[in-house]
Short mmCIF file of C-alpha atoms in Angstrom, two decimals:
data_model
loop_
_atom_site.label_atom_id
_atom_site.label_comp_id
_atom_site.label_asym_id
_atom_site.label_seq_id
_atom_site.Cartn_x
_atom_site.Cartn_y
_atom_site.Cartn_z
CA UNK A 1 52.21 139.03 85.06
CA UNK A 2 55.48 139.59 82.85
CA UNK A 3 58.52 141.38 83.78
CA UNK A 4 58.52 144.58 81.95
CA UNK A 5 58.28 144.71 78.53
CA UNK A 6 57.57 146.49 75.17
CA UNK A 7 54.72 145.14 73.79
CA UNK A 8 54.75 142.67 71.58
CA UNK A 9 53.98 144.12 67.91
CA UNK A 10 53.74 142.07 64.34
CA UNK A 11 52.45 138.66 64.15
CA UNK A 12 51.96 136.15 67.18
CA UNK A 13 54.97 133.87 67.93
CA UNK A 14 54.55 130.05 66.46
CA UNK A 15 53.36 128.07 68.82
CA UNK A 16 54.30 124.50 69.99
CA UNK A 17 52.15 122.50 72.22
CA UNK A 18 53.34 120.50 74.81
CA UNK A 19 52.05 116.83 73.04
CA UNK A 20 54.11 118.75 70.05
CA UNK A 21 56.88 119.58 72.15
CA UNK A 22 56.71 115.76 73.84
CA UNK A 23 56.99 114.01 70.28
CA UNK A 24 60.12 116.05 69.33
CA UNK A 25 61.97 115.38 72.41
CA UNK A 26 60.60 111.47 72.23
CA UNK A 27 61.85 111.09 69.13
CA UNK A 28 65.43 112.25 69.26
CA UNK A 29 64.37 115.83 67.56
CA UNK A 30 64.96 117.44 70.40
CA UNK A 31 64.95 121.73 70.09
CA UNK A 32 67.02 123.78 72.10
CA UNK A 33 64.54 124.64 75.44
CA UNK A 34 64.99 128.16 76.76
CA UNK A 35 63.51 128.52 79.88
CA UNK A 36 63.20 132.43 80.20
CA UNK A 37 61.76 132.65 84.06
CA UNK A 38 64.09 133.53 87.12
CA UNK A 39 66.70 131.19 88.27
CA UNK A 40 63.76 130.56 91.27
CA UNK A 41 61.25 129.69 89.15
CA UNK A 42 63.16 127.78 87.20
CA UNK A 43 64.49 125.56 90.23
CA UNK A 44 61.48 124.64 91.70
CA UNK A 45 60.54 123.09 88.58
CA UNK A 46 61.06 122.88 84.44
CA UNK A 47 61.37 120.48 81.44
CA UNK A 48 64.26 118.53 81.60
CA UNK A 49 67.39 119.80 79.37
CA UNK A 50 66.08 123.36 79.55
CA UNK A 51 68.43 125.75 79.96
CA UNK A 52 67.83 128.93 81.89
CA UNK A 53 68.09 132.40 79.95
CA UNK A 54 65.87 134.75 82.08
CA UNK A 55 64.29 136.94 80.22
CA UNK A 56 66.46 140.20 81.38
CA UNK A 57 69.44 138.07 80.71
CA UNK A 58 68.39 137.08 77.07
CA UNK A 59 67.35 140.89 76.63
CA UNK A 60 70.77 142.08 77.41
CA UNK A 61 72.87 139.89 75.81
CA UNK A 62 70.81 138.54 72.65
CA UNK A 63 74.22 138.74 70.31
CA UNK A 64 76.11 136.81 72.56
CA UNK A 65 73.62 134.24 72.89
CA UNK A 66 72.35 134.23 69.56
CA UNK A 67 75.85 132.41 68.59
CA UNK A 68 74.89 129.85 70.47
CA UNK A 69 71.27 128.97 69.10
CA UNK A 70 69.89 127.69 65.81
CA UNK A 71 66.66 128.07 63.97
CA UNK A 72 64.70 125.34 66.18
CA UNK A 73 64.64 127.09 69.19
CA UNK A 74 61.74 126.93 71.54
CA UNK A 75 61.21 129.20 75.07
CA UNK A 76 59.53 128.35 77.62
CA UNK A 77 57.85 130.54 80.91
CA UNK A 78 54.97 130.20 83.30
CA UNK A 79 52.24 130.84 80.91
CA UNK A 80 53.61 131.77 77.52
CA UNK A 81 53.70 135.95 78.34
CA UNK A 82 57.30 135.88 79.17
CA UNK A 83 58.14 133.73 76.28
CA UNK A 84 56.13 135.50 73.85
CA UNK A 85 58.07 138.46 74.83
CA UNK A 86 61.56 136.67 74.83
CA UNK A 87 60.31 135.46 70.84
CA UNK A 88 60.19 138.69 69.95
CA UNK A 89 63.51 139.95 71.30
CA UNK A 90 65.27 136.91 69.19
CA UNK A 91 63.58 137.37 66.46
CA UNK A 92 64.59 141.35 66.12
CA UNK A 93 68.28 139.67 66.82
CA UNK A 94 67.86 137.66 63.75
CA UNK A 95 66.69 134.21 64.87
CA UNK A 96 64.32 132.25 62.40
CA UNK A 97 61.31 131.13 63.38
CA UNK A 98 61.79 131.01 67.25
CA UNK A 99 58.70 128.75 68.57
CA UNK A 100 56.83 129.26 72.08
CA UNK A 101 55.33 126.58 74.11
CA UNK A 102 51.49 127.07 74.33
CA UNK A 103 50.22 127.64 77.62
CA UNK A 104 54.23 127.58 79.26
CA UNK A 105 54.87 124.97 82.24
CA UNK A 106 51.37 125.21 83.47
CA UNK A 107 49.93 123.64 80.03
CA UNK A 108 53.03 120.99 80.42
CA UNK A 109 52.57 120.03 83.82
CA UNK A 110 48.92 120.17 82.83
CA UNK A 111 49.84 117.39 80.18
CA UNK A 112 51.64 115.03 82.62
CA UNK A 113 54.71 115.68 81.15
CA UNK A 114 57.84 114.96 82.77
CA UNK A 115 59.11 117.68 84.95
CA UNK A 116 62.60 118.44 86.65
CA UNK A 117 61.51 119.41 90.30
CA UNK A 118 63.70 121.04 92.83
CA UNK A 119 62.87 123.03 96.05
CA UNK A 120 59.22 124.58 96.06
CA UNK A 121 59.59 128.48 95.78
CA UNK A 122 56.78 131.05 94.80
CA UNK A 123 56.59 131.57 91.15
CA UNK A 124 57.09 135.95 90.22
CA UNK A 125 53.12 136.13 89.84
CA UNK A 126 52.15 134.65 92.92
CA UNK A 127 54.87 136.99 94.18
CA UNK A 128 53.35 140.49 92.69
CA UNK A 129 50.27 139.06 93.74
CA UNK A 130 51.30 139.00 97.29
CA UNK A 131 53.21 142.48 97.16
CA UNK A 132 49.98 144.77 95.33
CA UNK A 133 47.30 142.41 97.67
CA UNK A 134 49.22 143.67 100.55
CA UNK A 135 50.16 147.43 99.82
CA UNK A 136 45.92 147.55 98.95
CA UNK A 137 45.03 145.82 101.90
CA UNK A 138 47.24 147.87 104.30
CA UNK A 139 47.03 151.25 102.48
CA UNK A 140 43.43 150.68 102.94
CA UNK A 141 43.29 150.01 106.76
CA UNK A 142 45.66 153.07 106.88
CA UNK A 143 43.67 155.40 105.03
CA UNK A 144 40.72 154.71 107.84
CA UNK A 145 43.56 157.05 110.30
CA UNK A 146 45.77 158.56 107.93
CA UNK A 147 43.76 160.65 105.17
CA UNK A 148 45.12 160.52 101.65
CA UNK A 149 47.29 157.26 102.27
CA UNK A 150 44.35 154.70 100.48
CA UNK A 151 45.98 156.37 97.60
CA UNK A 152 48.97 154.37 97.83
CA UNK A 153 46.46 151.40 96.97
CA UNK A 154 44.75 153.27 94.13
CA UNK A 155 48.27 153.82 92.86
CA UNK A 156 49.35 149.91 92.92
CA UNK A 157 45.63 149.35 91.31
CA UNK A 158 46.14 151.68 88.24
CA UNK A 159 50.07 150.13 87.97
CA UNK A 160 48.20 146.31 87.71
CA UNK A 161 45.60 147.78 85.33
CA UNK A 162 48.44 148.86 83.19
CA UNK A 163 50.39 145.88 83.32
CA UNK A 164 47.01 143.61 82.18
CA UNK A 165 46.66 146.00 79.22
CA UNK A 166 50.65 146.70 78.39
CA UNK A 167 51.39 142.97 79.21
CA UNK A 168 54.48 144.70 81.42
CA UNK A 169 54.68 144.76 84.71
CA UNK A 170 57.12 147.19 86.77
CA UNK A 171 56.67 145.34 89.99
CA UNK A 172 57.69 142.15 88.52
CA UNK A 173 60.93 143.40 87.22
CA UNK A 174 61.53 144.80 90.44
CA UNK A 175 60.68 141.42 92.23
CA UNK A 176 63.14 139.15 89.66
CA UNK A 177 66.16 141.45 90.71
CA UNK A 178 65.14 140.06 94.31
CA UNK A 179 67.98 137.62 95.96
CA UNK A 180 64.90 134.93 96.39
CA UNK A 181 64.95 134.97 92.79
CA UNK A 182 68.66 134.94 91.18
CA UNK A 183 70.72 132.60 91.26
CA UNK A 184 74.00 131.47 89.56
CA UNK A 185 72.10 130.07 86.55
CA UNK A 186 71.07 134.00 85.63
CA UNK A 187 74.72 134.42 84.71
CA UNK A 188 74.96 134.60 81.08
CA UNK A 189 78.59 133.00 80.96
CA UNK A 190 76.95 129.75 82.65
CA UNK A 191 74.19 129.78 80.16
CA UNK A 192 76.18 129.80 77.59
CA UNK A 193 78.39 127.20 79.11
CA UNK A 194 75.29 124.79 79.52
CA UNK A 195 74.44 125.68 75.30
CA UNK A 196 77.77 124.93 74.53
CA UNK A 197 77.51 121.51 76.44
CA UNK A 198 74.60 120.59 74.62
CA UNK A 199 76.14 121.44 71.13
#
């Protein structure tokens, strides 16, 4: 699931695959890597010389950022969602041709390619998976003594049905403001710090 979003309207983002992505960065062509997850996410592991631009953090300060990217720009997530979502946010800033990496770290660690690791953390969809499982699972047991409570449940069901068909979700917004999940690297002065080093 995808922190919350408008959904994404007008043609699907250009795509890079990871063998793609490998050949640039093999042979010196190297784009500039956003990696648009949470400073967690990001730390347990990405592609090296990606720099991390969460997604809220891109949102809310695409001008300022967008000084610091050209054209060949490609962003990076868990899956692609996230980064499909970031492509359209540059592109309404006025970036050309923003590119997203099919399939997002899974599809590159999927590849063999080489990966930055750091400590192992919980990625933000194993995370809302963990928060609705439990609210069912104990609304439910609740509801057997407490009449009307199972609601609760129904409630986080119809909220996860949304987010599948909106590609949004609430609760993962919620979860990336989370302490497990900043960091320093969320700060948009240090991302632009780390673009500017890589100029």
């Amino acid at each position: 699931m995808t922190t919350r979003e408008s959904r994404h309207v007008g043609p699907t983002p250009a795509a890079l695959t990871p063998a793609a992505l490998r050949q640039l960065l093999g042979n010196g062509n190297a784009p500039r890597m956003l990696d648009v997850r949470t400073p967690g996410e990001f730390r347990t592991s990405h592609i090296p010389g990606a720099h991390n631009v969460p997604l809220s953090t891109l949102r809310e300060h695409r001008a300022e950022l967008l000084a610091h990217l050209d054209g060949d720009v490609v962003l990076v997530c868990r899956s692609g969602g996230r980064a499909a979502q970031a492509e359209q946010v540059l592109a309404e800033a006025g970036l050309a041709n923003p590119r997203v990496l099919d399939g997002g770290m899974l599809a590159w660690e999927a590849a063999g390619a080489p990966v930055r690791r750091g400590g192992a953390r919980w990625d933000l969809e194993r995370q809302v998976r963990l928060v609705a499982g439990s609210l069912v699972l104990v609304t439910g047991i609740a509801g057997l003594f407490l009449p009307g409570v199972h609601l609760i449940g129904t409630a986080v069901g119809a909220g996860l049905t949304f987010a599948a068909l909106s590609n949004t979700c609430a609760m993962g917004m919620l979860l990336s403001r989370l302490p497990y999940n900043r960091g320093p690297r969320a700060d948009v002065r240090t991302a632009i710090a780390s673009l500017r080093a890589r100029s």
